[in-house]
Amino acid sequence: MIEDIQLEDILSPGGMLNRAVSRYEERPGQLEMAKMIAQCYNSSKAGIFEAGTGIGKSFAYLSVALLNALENPDERSVIATSTITLQKQLFDHDIPALEEACGMIVPYALMLGRSNYLCLRRLYENSAFADLFSMDQKSAEGQLATWAATTETGVLDDYKGDMPSGLLRSDISSDFDLCLSGRCPYFNRCFFYRSKRLAESAKIIVTNHHLLFTDSRQRLESGEGYDERFVLPSYSRLVIDECHNIDRNATSLFTRSFSYRDLAFQMRKILRVKYGSEKQSLLEAVCLLSNDTDAYNRINTSLQNASRIAERLNQIMLSILQRPGELRLTSRSFPALQEFSEVAMALAEEIKQAVISGNMLLERTPFAEGEEQKHKTMQSAMDHLAAFVDVIRDFATFSLWTDDVYFLSRRRLGRNQQDNVSINIAPLEVASTLSEALFSQMDTVVCCSATLKVDNEFSYFRKQVGLDRRESLTGFYESPFDFKSNLLLLLSQDAPMYSNATEKEYVEKIVPLISAAIEASGGGALVLFTSNQMMNACFERLNGSLPFRCLIQMPDVSRSVLLKEFKDDKDSVLFATQSFWEGIDAPGDTLRLVIITKLPFPQLNEPIFAARSEKIEKEGRSSFREISMPEMIMKLKQGFGRLLRSQDDRGVVYMLDGRMNKWREYILNQLPRSFFPEELMEESVSRHIENFLY
């Protein structure tokens, strides 16, 4: 039983954390939030908590998890976040600080996805690192080798140097299909397996939403509970931070996909020449170990046939989806999909034949000691190919379509920005799956975020993720920051009403408004968009005309690198979309103006959203009220929250969408109370910004 007095000793003014942490700021809601989380642990209940910016919610739930680990050493808490940034903050800073402040020692571990870890074997077998002793230590290769020899975690995001020319992160990251496990000469130093060993003995595990949902999916499919190890060790207490992303992340994980690119990747693993001194392919190497002399021809023929058919299917899909984006398919689409269906079923049959022959080959092949890696890689490829068969058949057999969402996706990937088109089958909702596979299995589930409430209640979030099926405690803890004094909210009186049909005209009208506001703030601006198209159009018109460095979010530039460049130049301007609406911290003068170019309503033609809206409308309800407006509010609150990240921050949020005036009173009631001049002429916007900031 975790007592309130224990939490007061840690978190109250003058408490252990206060005495140990320099520049500690009193956070009135933090202690109350911790007490509510303790109730969830003590009574085995769920908890849903919105904690405004600056509450210090991580110390609230970590204090409870720490005390529970001390009092119940047989229990383990898993803490899952959406971003690696928060994972690293919890692991590198918050937990060590709390342990030191409280004089407590509890084993804890960080679990990231495998690809986040450096693979020493792949690094040192790379030709660029063949001669470590003669390597110039100041070169990119030398710096990476030095880091590899000194890092304790091997987390690639921790490496701050430049990657050697021609070397990709994926060339040196841990990879399941290429892993030699215990036979690897670097196994005892392996960073990935070290993290797994630490997790086995840890009482607090910090991980991400993806691994959390992967683990729960595997347990559901196997019928096993949470007292066994799967992706994660056994656990019974769960804290999900940044939980406003649960629906999106879980839906993404449970979506099944197939593309020509996916097939080509598996074929390269099987047929690419690389094995042994004779430079054989994996398939050739396995066939040499077998008595089945015709296996190579059977499998190779099936795969080559599949490749040709997949290329044809790819062309059909490109003709259906003629530009990057997504297209939902319904029963109305069937007449136009007959050729697609016939080609897809032929593709599934060829892949199936390759899988049958491949599995038969593996069963009949005696793998000697030292050859296990070939068996593992070949079996992994067969498993992937078998999964492709299921997805293709389920997609192409229209008569068996379920309530799932069936859609095509066309995206530009890689350095060459080549179009990749895929078929996708997504669940219409994940609430029932999350409830069955995860939430109902836990003694305690705690969900927290800075943005959960809509209309001053949690019902939308609870229903969305399936927590409406379990008794839950709730709490709202207002930010201690002085929004009324430190944040100026401006609404454009001159911005047009946005509509998809008039986006080009909309851009032409908001560009001068964006320019004037940035000039008035002296830069230091984050300009948020909801689409790449609008972002690129505004950037093209403003880059070069503004007297500040302009940065733009691009597919081939990492989020962390772009954010660092923005922070390093305090007057720079960052044009961004999607992920930059949340999870970024740029305290101080680096960010003094946030421009929200458009209210972040979901895209009406986004397949999953469209399917959910259609279902609601068919039931006689309003999809706009039930999902469009709540989704917009939660996203808007995230964008709004980028500005004030500390007590001393001060800045302006400028909202341009003319629809803001239509729903002004309703939307403002959802946001923190800020300084908001009611009567504002457009020509006075610059003056308001200058006066407020300077």
XYZ file of C-alpha atoms in Angstrom:
694
model
C 0.000 0.000 0.000
C 1.475 3.330 -1.096
C 0.666 5.995 1.492
C 0.068 9.682 0.738
C 2.690 10.637 3.294
C 5.339 8.755 1.319
C 4.567 10.828 -1.752
C 4.476 14.015 0.296
C 7.975 13.243 1.586
C 9.183 13.060 -2.012
C 7.179 15.704 -3.898
C 5.980 18.348 -1.442
C 7.739 21.746 -1.148
C 10.796 21.071 0.982
C 10.560 17.347 0.198
C 13.360 15.074 -0.932
C 13.114 16.023 -4.602
C 13.017 19.720 -3.729
C 16.170 19.407 -1.626
C 18.085 17.376 -4.173
C 17.244 19.051 -7.483
C 18.684 22.489 -8.179
C 16.247 25.117 -9.502
C 13.331 22.985 -8.334
C 9.977 24.656 -9.050
C 6.924 23.961 -6.925
C 4.246 22.242 -9.025
C 0.924 22.303 -7.163
C -0.802 19.622 -9.243
C 2.102 17.173 -9.230
C 1.572 15.814 -5.723
C -2.201 15.505 -6.184
C -1.664 13.626 -9.443
C 0.793 11.260 -7.761
C -1.731 10.529 -5.010
C -4.381 9.650 -7.591
C -1.965 7.359 -9.424
C -1.168 5.699 -6.097
C -4.897 5.041 -5.679
C -4.857 3.278 -9.055
C -1.996 1.073 -7.846
C -3.549 0.443 -4.429
C -7.035 -0.384 -5.722
C -6.048 -2.016 -9.053
C -7.963 0.541 -11.086
C -7.378 2.435 -14.301
C -6.572 6.119 -14.272
C -6.863 8.834 -16.924
C -5.111 12.103 -16.171
C -4.564 15.306 -18.116
C -1.583 17.213 -16.782
C -0.905 20.639 -18.256
C 2.554 21.717 -19.357
C 4.879 22.138 -16.389
C 3.048 19.855 -13.938
C 5.960 17.424 -13.934
C 3.815 14.365 -14.557
C 6.832 12.097 -15.076
C 7.988 12.560 -11.472
C 4.394 11.949 -10.336
C 4.072 8.497 -11.917
C 7.742 7.573 -11.427
C 7.467 8.229 -7.680
C 4.561 5.800 -7.456
C 6.291 3.171 -9.617
C 9.438 3.486 -7.505
C 7.587 3.077 -4.206
C 5.600 0.148 -5.579
C 8.799 -1.602 -6.675
C 10.221 -1.242 -3.166
C 7.075 -2.455 -1.413
C 6.157 -5.180 -3.931
C 9.429 -6.592 -5.284
C 7.586 -9.278 -7.279
C 5.773 -6.669 -9.375
C 7.062 -4.822 -12.423
C 5.874 -1.509 -13.905
C 6.128 -0.765 -17.612
C 6.182 2.887 -18.643
C 5.475 3.439 -22.337
C 5.897 6.717 -24.232
C 5.196 7.682 -27.820
C 8.520 9.423 -28.495
C 12.097 8.302 -27.977
C 12.841 11.801 -26.659
C 10.670 11.241 -23.595
C 11.977 7.687 -23.180
C 15.515 9.001 -23.003
C 14.521 11.771 -20.611
C 12.930 9.277 -18.221
C 15.839 6.842 -18.399
C 18.783 9.241 -18.499
C 17.552 11.982 -16.180
C 14.264 11.576 -14.306
C 14.655 8.098 -12.791
C 18.305 8.640 -11.730
C 17.388 12.028 -10.218
C 14.488 10.511 -8.285
C 16.595 7.611 -7.027
C 19.341 9.934 -5.850
C 16.904 12.339 -4.198
C 15.114 9.548 -2.328
C 18.170 7.455 -1.537
C 16.469 4.459 -3.151
C 17.855 1.908 -5.563
C 15.449 0.123 -7.896
C 16.670 -1.738 -10.989
C 15.302 -0.120 -14.140
C 15.882 -0.606 -17.849
C 15.293 0.995 -21.224
C 13.818 -1.120 -24.026
C 13.883 0.332 -27.516
C 13.138 -1.344 -30.808
C 16.034 -3.489 -32.049
C 16.898 -1.135 -34.930
C 17.737 1.631 -32.446
C 20.842 -0.259 -31.265
C 24.280 -0.417 -32.860
C 25.355 -3.877 -34.056
C 29.098 -4.193 -33.398
C 29.530 -7.075 -35.821
C 27.894 -5.219 -38.693
C 29.958 -2.130 -37.883
C 33.325 -3.864 -37.714
C 32.652 -6.099 -40.710
C 31.934 -3.038 -42.810
C 34.827 -2.372 -45.198
C 35.192 1.193 -43.928
C 36.170 -0.196 -40.506
C 38.397 -3.050 -41.663
C 41.584 -1.578 -40.196
C 40.714 0.093 -36.897
C 44.321 0.532 -35.847
C 45.354 2.680 -38.805
C 42.147 4.696 -38.783
C 42.312 8.479 -38.451
C 40.587 9.108 -35.130
C 39.411 12.534 -36.314
C 37.689 11.130 -39.381
C 33.970 10.302 -39.392
C 34.907 6.610 -39.296
C 37.281 7.167 -36.387
C 34.745 9.145 -34.385
C 32.073 6.494 -34.887
C 34.510 3.709 -33.924
C 35.531 5.612 -30.788
C 31.901 6.105 -29.800
C 31.159 2.423 -30.419
C 34.002 1.441 -28.086
C 32.927 3.782 -25.276
C 29.115 3.947 -25.329
C 27.342 2.021 -22.586
C 23.963 1.683 -24.304
C 24.790 1.623 -28.023
C 21.642 3.642 -28.761
C 22.287 5.166 -32.175
C 20.359 8.338 -31.362
C 23.040 9.089 -28.758
C 25.729 9.361 -31.446
C 26.064 13.050 -32.286
C 28.817 12.827 -34.898
C 28.493 12.661 -38.661
C 27.832 9.310 -40.293
C 30.702 8.241 -42.603
C 30.103 8.886 -46.283
C 28.115 6.111 -47.942
C 27.184 4.492 -44.623
C 23.539 4.439 -43.572
C 22.261 3.959 -40.056
C 20.456 0.843 -41.297
C 23.846 -0.616 -42.352
C 25.040 -0.820 -38.740
C 21.859 -1.226 -36.705
C 20.751 -4.462 -35.069
C 18.644 -6.575 -37.419
C 16.665 -9.687 -36.447
C 17.248 -11.475 -39.751
C 21.010 -10.861 -39.675
C 21.576 -11.502 -35.968
C 23.875 -14.404 -35.032
C 22.691 -14.391 -31.405
C 24.944 -16.467 -29.155
C 27.302 -17.376 -32.003
C 28.205 -13.744 -32.664
C 31.788 -12.895 -31.613
C 30.422 -9.707 -30.034
C 27.472 -11.354 -28.269
C 28.751 -10.613 -24.757
C 29.050 -6.938 -25.688
C 25.820 -6.784 -27.725
C 23.857 -3.662 -26.802
C 20.479 -5.083 -27.805
C 20.846 -8.273 -25.772
C 22.305 -6.328 -22.884
C 19.118 -4.225 -22.806
C 17.050 -7.441 -22.760
C 19.078 -8.873 -19.862
C 18.703 -5.666 -17.886
C 14.958 -5.680 -18.533
C 14.629 -9.190 -17.097
C 15.922 -8.029 -13.728
C 14.359 -4.548 -13.811
C 11.342 -3.515 -11.757
C 10.680 -0.466 -13.928
C 10.933 -0.751 -17.723
C 10.799 2.301 -19.974
C 9.665 1.455 -23.504
C 7.578 2.846 -26.372
C 4.025 2.410 -27.608
C 5.144 0.280 -30.552
C 6.874 -2.371 -28.415
C 4.020 -2.265 -25.915
C 1.401 -3.013 -28.566
C 3.631 -5.547 -30.343
C 3.963 -7.407 -27.059
C 0.207 -7.316 -26.380
C -0.579 -8.502 -29.918
C 1.728 -11.507 -29.587
C 0.214 -12.428 -26.232
C -3.306 -12.170 -27.682
C -2.433 -14.317 -30.713
C -0.772 -16.979 -28.542
C -3.481 -16.981 -25.876
C -0.870 -16.407 -23.152
C -1.217 -13.961 -20.274
C 1.222 -11.467 -18.840
C 3.078 -13.815 -16.497
C 5.350 -14.964 -19.342
C 8.000 -13.186 -21.345
C 7.253 -12.168 -24.923
C 8.633 -8.937 -26.372
C 8.553 -7.526 -22.839
C 9.107 -9.409 -19.570
C 6.051 -10.220 -17.464
C 4.378 -7.205 -15.837
C 1.122 -6.153 -14.202
C 1.345 -2.364 -13.831
C 1.236 -0.093 -16.862
C 1.731 3.658 -17.278
C 1.190 5.117 -20.758
C 2.495 8.653 -21.226
C 1.727 10.720 -24.339
C -1.377 8.550 -24.452
C -3.268 10.869 -26.817
C -1.372 8.883 -29.511
C -2.642 5.439 -28.424
C -5.345 5.154 -31.084
C -3.052 6.231 -33.934
C -0.091 4.101 -32.862
C -2.147 0.987 -32.135
C -4.062 1.315 -35.411
C -0.779 1.605 -37.295
C 0.637 -1.486 -35.605
C -2.451 -3.620 -36.246
C -2.608 -2.587 -39.919
C -1.490 -5.324 -42.342
C 0.286 -4.209 -45.513
C 1.950 -5.464 -48.680
C 3.901 -3.746 -51.440
C 6.183 -4.653 -54.338
C 8.981 -3.108 -52.281
C 8.245 -5.523 -49.403
C 8.438 -8.518 -51.744
C 11.661 -7.255 -53.336
C 13.248 -6.890 -49.880
C 12.510 -10.508 -48.949
C 13.687 -11.718 -52.365
C 16.995 -9.887 -51.912
C 17.532 -11.706 -48.623
C 17.018 -15.057 -50.351
C 18.585 -14.524 -53.779
C 21.264 -11.850 -53.328
C 24.770 -13.298 -53.740
C 26.753 -12.859 -50.509
C 27.218 -16.170 -48.662
C 30.555 -17.985 -48.335
C 33.818 -17.896 -50.233
C 31.999 -19.025 -53.383
C 29.787 -15.928 -53.160
C 26.513 -17.835 -53.069
C 23.030 -16.594 -52.364
C 21.261 -17.722 -49.208
C 19.044 -20.040 -51.275
C 22.055 -21.596 -53.015
C 23.850 -22.055 -49.700
C 20.864 -23.832 -48.128
C 20.302 -26.007 -51.207
C 23.906 -27.207 -51.052
C 23.223 -28.522 -47.552
C 20.149 -30.393 -48.754
C 19.608 -33.523 -50.848
C 16.779 -31.755 -52.690
C 18.680 -30.849 -55.866
C 15.656 -29.318 -57.609
C 14.661 -27.005 -54.735
C 16.630 -24.038 -56.040
C 14.878 -24.077 -59.427
C 11.417 -24.477 -57.883
C 11.810 -21.643 -55.378
C 13.696 -19.323 -57.704
C 11.150 -19.830 -60.491
C 8.219 -19.109 -58.163
C 9.892 -15.971 -56.804
C 10.823 -14.656 -60.238
C 7.264 -15.265 -61.438
C 5.959 -13.526 -58.315
C 8.244 -10.563 -58.963
C 6.936 -10.128 -62.517
C 3.319 -10.397 -61.379
C 3.948 -8.011 -58.468
C 5.403 -5.466 -60.876
C 2.226 -5.750 -62.961
C 0.090 -5.361 -59.830
C 2.150 -2.339 -58.884
C 1.391 -0.676 -62.220
C -2.327 -1.364 -61.785
C -2.287 0.236 -58.332
C -0.327 3.251 -59.625
C -2.962 3.745 -62.307
C -5.708 3.631 -59.670
C -3.902 5.970 -57.258
C -2.286 8.448 -59.605
C -0.665 10.743 -57.055
C 0.860 10.352 -53.566
C -1.776 9.847 -50.911
C -4.305 7.249 -49.796
C -7.442 5.874 -51.388
C -10.077 3.947 -49.469
C -11.775 1.160 -51.410
C -15.362 0.057 -50.767
C -17.921 -2.190 -52.441
C -18.507 0.643 -54.917
C -14.933 0.112 -56.125
C -15.344 -3.573 -57.014
C -16.190 -3.174 -60.749
C -12.976 -1.196 -61.295
C -10.900 -3.725 -59.370
C -11.521 -6.908 -61.319
C -8.140 -6.858 -63.069
C -6.500 -5.973 -59.764
C -8.171 -8.949 -58.084
C -7.154 -11.424 -60.791
C -3.514 -10.309 -60.808
C -3.363 -10.190 -56.996
C -4.683 -13.743 -56.647
C -2.139 -14.964 -59.209
C 0.588 -13.234 -57.198
C -0.608 -14.850 -53.960
C -0.495 -18.279 -55.604
C 3.095 -17.847 -56.837
C 4.284 -16.626 -53.436
C 2.434 -19.529 -51.795
C 4.294 -22.016 -54.001
C 7.618 -20.428 -53.033
C 6.670 -20.711 -49.348
C 5.625 -24.375 -49.669
C 8.872 -25.248 -51.436
C 10.947 -23.146 -49.042
C 9.471 -24.696 -45.910
C 9.875 -28.188 -47.385
C 13.525 -27.395 -48.117
C 14.096 -26.239 -44.551
C 12.470 -29.370 -43.118
C 14.679 -31.658 -45.207
C 17.955 -29.795 -44.714
C 20.346 -30.950 -41.948
C 21.899 -27.711 -40.690
C 25.279 -28.331 -39.070
C 26.680 -26.361 -36.176
C 27.551 -22.904 -37.400
C 24.877 -22.976 -40.108
C 21.955 -21.993 -37.868
C 21.972 -18.401 -39.132
C 21.141 -19.570 -42.635
C 18.174 -21.535 -41.294
C 16.984 -18.578 -39.213
C 17.212 -16.051 -42.050
C 15.549 -18.395 -44.553
C 12.734 -19.247 -42.131
C 12.172 -15.558 -41.391
C 11.856 -14.846 -45.116
C 9.357 -17.704 -45.547
C 7.286 -16.402 -42.629
C 7.198 -12.918 -44.161
C 6.199 -14.312 -47.548
C 3.418 -16.393 -45.946
C 2.093 -13.253 -44.264
C 2.086 -11.510 -47.659
C -0.085 -14.302 -49.067
C -2.666 -13.788 -46.316
C -2.795 -10.011 -46.815
C -3.047 -10.227 -50.614
C -5.791 -12.861 -50.518
C -7.783 -11.062 -47.832
C -7.562 -7.834 -49.836
C -8.358 -9.363 -53.236
C -11.272 -11.588 -52.116
C -13.950 -8.902 -52.085
C -16.753 -11.245 -51.045
C -15.019 -11.857 -47.719
C -14.356 -8.218 -46.804
C -15.114 -7.387 -43.176
C -15.635 -4.079 -41.367
C -11.891 -3.463 -41.638
C -10.646 -0.540 -43.732
C -9.178 -1.493 -47.124
C -7.060 1.153 -48.815
C -4.195 1.848 -51.188
C -1.307 4.062 -50.115
C 1.227 5.799 -52.357
C 4.283 7.351 -50.708
C 7.666 8.609 -51.832
C 10.395 6.742 -49.998
C 14.168 6.629 -49.841
C 16.805 9.027 -51.020
C 15.524 8.864 -54.585
C 11.970 9.590 -53.434
C 10.567 6.756 -55.515
C 6.855 6.099 -55.296
C 5.902 3.009 -53.306
C 2.295 1.866 -53.478
C 0.894 -0.635 -50.990
C -2.314 -2.413 -50.101
C -3.420 -2.016 -46.488
C -6.009 -3.594 -44.212
C -6.569 -1.572 -41.038
C -8.940 -2.226 -38.149
C -11.946 0.087 -38.093
C -11.336 0.605 -34.371
C -8.810 -0.661 -31.836
C -10.798 -0.100 -28.645
C -12.035 -3.690 -28.327
C -8.603 -5.154 -29.149
C -6.804 -2.917 -26.656
C -9.363 -3.707 -23.994
C -9.120 -7.466 -24.530
C -5.399 -7.776 -25.199
C -4.029 -5.242 -22.731
C -6.159 -3.122 -20.454
C -8.313 -5.913 -19.026
C -5.158 -7.940 -18.274
C -3.466 -5.299 -16.117
C -3.816 -4.756 -12.378
C -3.254 -1.067 -13.029
C -3.440 1.076 -16.178
C -2.534 4.760 -15.952
C -2.919 6.978 -19.032
C -1.633 10.537 -18.973
C -1.026 13.363 -21.412
C -1.138 17.142 -21.609
C -4.101 16.910 -24.011
C -6.932 14.467 -23.311
C -10.052 16.405 -22.387
C -12.667 17.483 -24.883
C -15.641 19.509 -23.635
C -14.119 19.344 -20.163
C -14.404 15.545 -19.930
C -12.537 12.363 -20.875
C -15.366 10.397 -22.532
C -13.992 10.751 -26.079
C -10.581 9.349 -25.140
C -12.041 6.570 -22.972
C -14.298 5.331 -25.758
C -11.609 5.705 -28.414
C -9.144 3.361 -26.683
C -11.510 1.009 -24.859
C -11.104 2.270 -21.309
C -14.836 2.933 -21.090
C -15.093 -0.804 -20.331
C -13.159 -0.485 -17.113
C -13.690 1.567 -13.950
C -11.377 4.556 -14.132
C -10.276 7.384 -11.888
C -9.797 10.709 -13.657
C -8.048 13.952 -12.894
C -7.155 17.271 -14.487
C -4.155 19.260 -13.287
C -3.889 22.737 -14.724
C -0.530 24.039 -15.876
C 1.235 26.191 -13.273
C 2.478 28.488 -16.027
C 1.024 31.997 -16.185
C -0.629 31.844 -19.602
C -2.595 35.019 -18.942
C 0.590 37.053 -18.604
C 3.032 35.134 -20.782
C 1.046 33.995 -23.818
C -0.617 36.337 -26.272
C -3.266 34.649 -28.432
C -4.107 36.413 -31.686
C -6.836 35.419 -34.127
C -6.606 36.697 -37.667
C -9.616 38.772 -38.657
C -8.503 38.780 -42.277
C -7.749 35.080 -42.822
C -10.064 33.337 -45.286
C -12.315 30.416 -44.453
C -10.391 27.297 -45.375
C -11.760 24.702 -47.775
C -10.016 22.011 -49.789
C -11.378 23.472 -52.998
C -9.787 26.879 -52.402
C -6.442 25.860 -50.855
C -4.377 27.700 -53.484
C -6.250 30.957 -52.835
C -5.976 30.314 -49.091
C -2.191 30.064 -49.345
C -1.975 33.316 -51.315
C -3.904 35.143 -48.591
C -2.072 33.755 -45.548
C 1.489 34.174 -46.874
C 1.575 37.970 -46.236
C -0.001 37.420 -42.786
C 2.706 34.879 -41.893
C 5.436 37.177 -43.198
C 4.246 40.217 -41.231
C 3.965 38.249 -37.988
C 7.467 36.747 -38.327
C 8.937 40.170 -39.105
C 7.279 41.533 -35.965
C 8.615 38.722 -33.745
C 12.116 39.015 -35.160
C 12.016 35.361 -36.191
C 12.079 32.598 -33.594
C 8.927 31.167 -35.139
C 7.390 27.739 -35.617
C 4.883 27.712 -38.489
C 2.610 24.663 -38.237
C 0.764 23.116 -41.189
C -1.525 20.135 -41.629
C -0.286 19.156 -45.102
C 3.051 18.999 -46.882
C 1.537 20.651 -49.932
C 0.553 23.829 -48.103
C 3.808 23.860 -46.130
C 5.902 23.628 -49.292
C 3.844 26.303 -51.043
C 4.273 28.792 -48.172
C 7.955 27.968 -47.753
C 8.649 28.592 -51.452
C 7.080 32.052 -51.223
C 8.725 33.080 -47.939
C 12.185 31.495 -48.049
C 14.548 34.193 -49.182
C 12.111 37.032 -48.633
C 12.379 36.854 -44.837
C 15.575 38.216 -43.217
C 15.916 35.028 -41.167
C 17.131 31.514 -41.813
C 14.179 29.370 -42.896
C 14.118 25.624 -42.179
C 11.609 23.126 -43.493
C 10.675 19.601 -42.447
C 11.812 17.127 -45.101
C 11.637 13.317 -45.338
C 15.422 12.870 -45.504
C 16.243 15.116 -42.519
C 15.754 13.652 -39.044
C 13.454 15.416 -36.630
C 16.188 15.726 -33.985
C 18.707 17.254 -36.427
C 16.166 19.791 -37.678
C 15.143 20.747 -34.149
C 18.793 21.205 -33.147
C 19.375 23.564 -36.076
C 16.289 25.526 -35.057
C 17.449 25.812 -31.455
C 21.009 26.764 -32.397
C 19.793 29.799 -34.373
C 17.384 31.615 -32.077
C 16.021 33.800 -34.873
C 15.422 30.999 -37.369
C 11.985 30.041 -38.670
C 10.845 26.427 -38.885
C 8.096 25.353 -41.299
C 6.765 21.985 -40.130
C 3.830 19.622 -40.173
C 2.536 16.405 -38.574
C 5.035 15.305 -35.882
C 6.116 18.852 -34.992
C 2.694 19.628 -33.556
C 3.760 17.712 -30.465
C 6.686 16.386 -28.462
C 9.177 19.177 -29.182
C 10.692 21.469 -26.576
C 12.361 24.731 -27.515
C 12.326 26.796 -24.312
C 13.536 30.367 -24.093
C 13.912 32.890 -26.918
C 14.413 30.152 -29.512
C 10.636 29.932 -29.902
C 8.586 33.065 -29.341
C 5.952 32.766 -32.061
C 3.795 29.797 -33.052
C 1.685 30.278 -36.168
C -1.163 27.800 -36.693
C -2.004 28.126 -40.365
C -5.104 25.929 -40.350
C -7.305 24.270 -37.766
C -6.046 20.654 -37.649
C -9.254 18.867 -38.589
C -8.721 15.290 -39.810
C -8.571 14.885 -43.572
C -12.056 13.872 -44.719
C -10.657 11.415 -47.263
C -8.196 9.759 -44.887
C -9.309 6.107 -45.136
C -9.673 5.160 -41.473
C -11.270 8.456 -40.517
C -13.640 8.265 -43.510
C -14.697 4.730 -42.583
C -15.332 5.689 -38.968
C -17.289 8.780 -40.040
C -19.404 6.746 -42.443
C -20.299 4.250 -39.729
C -21.385 7.020 -37.356
C -23.479 8.754 -40.020
C -25.187 5.468 -40.948
C -26.207 5.127 -37.303
C -27.892 8.543 -37.464
C -25.286 10.428 -35.473
C -22.991 13.333 -36.337
C -19.427 12.358 -37.214
C -18.440 16.030 -37.074
C -19.448 16.322 -33.421
C -18.318 12.844 -32.393
C -14.882 12.592 -34.016
C -13.951 15.545 -36.286
C -14.180 18.265 -33.664
C -12.669 16.195 -30.803
C -9.734 15.124 -32.989
C -9.138 18.734 -34.021
C -9.268 19.989 -30.441
C -6.730 17.432 -29.187
C -4.309 18.245 -32.014
C -4.806 21.987 -31.607
C -4.018 21.749 -27.901
C -0.776 19.972 -28.787
C 0.272 22.707 -31.210
C -0.740 25.403 -28.750
C 1.380 23.690 -26.091
C 4.639 24.080 -28.051
C 5.105 27.661 -26.880
C 5.383 27.799 -23.085
C 7.777 25.111 -21.858
C 9.030 26.785 -18.678
C 7.972 29.418 -16.149
C 10.069 32.063 -17.900
C 8.866 31.438 -21.453
C 6.913 34.180 -23.172
C 5.445 34.285 -26.641
C 2.604 34.568 -29.143
C 0.254 32.047 -30.730
C -1.210 33.398 -33.975
C -4.108 31.458 -35.515
C -4.965 32.178 -39.145
C -7.883 29.936 -40.128
C -11.015 32.060 -40.587
C -13.120 29.170 -39.273
C -11.651 29.960 -35.866
C -13.994 32.930 -35.654
C -16.954 30.673 -36.450
C -16.337 28.465 -33.415
C -14.317 30.977 -31.407
C -16.030 30.723 -28.034
C -16.157 26.929 -28.101
C -12.502 26.492 -29.111
C -11.153 29.108 -26.698
C -12.894 27.277 -23.840
C -10.777 24.216 -24.674
C -7.458 26.108 -24.442
C -5.576 27.551 -21.454
C -6.793 31.049 -20.605
C -4.344 33.388 -22.312
C -4.086 37.135 -22.930
C -6.568 37.574 -25.755
C -7.417 41.032 -27.123
C -11.060 40.780 -28.206
C -11.035 43.604 -30.738
C -8.149 43.261 -33.147
C -7.664 44.859 -36.529
C -5.354 43.041 -38.918
C -3.025 46.025 -39.218
C -2.524 45.958 -35.439
C -1.300 42.343 -35.309
C 2.353 43.305 -35.829
C 2.091 46.051 -33.220
C 0.568 43.640 -30.690
C 3.351 41.106 -31.300
C 6.121 43.695 -31.005
C 4.658 45.274 -27.863
C 4.129 41.923 -26.169
C 7.577 40.523 -26.942
C 9.685 43.659 -26.702
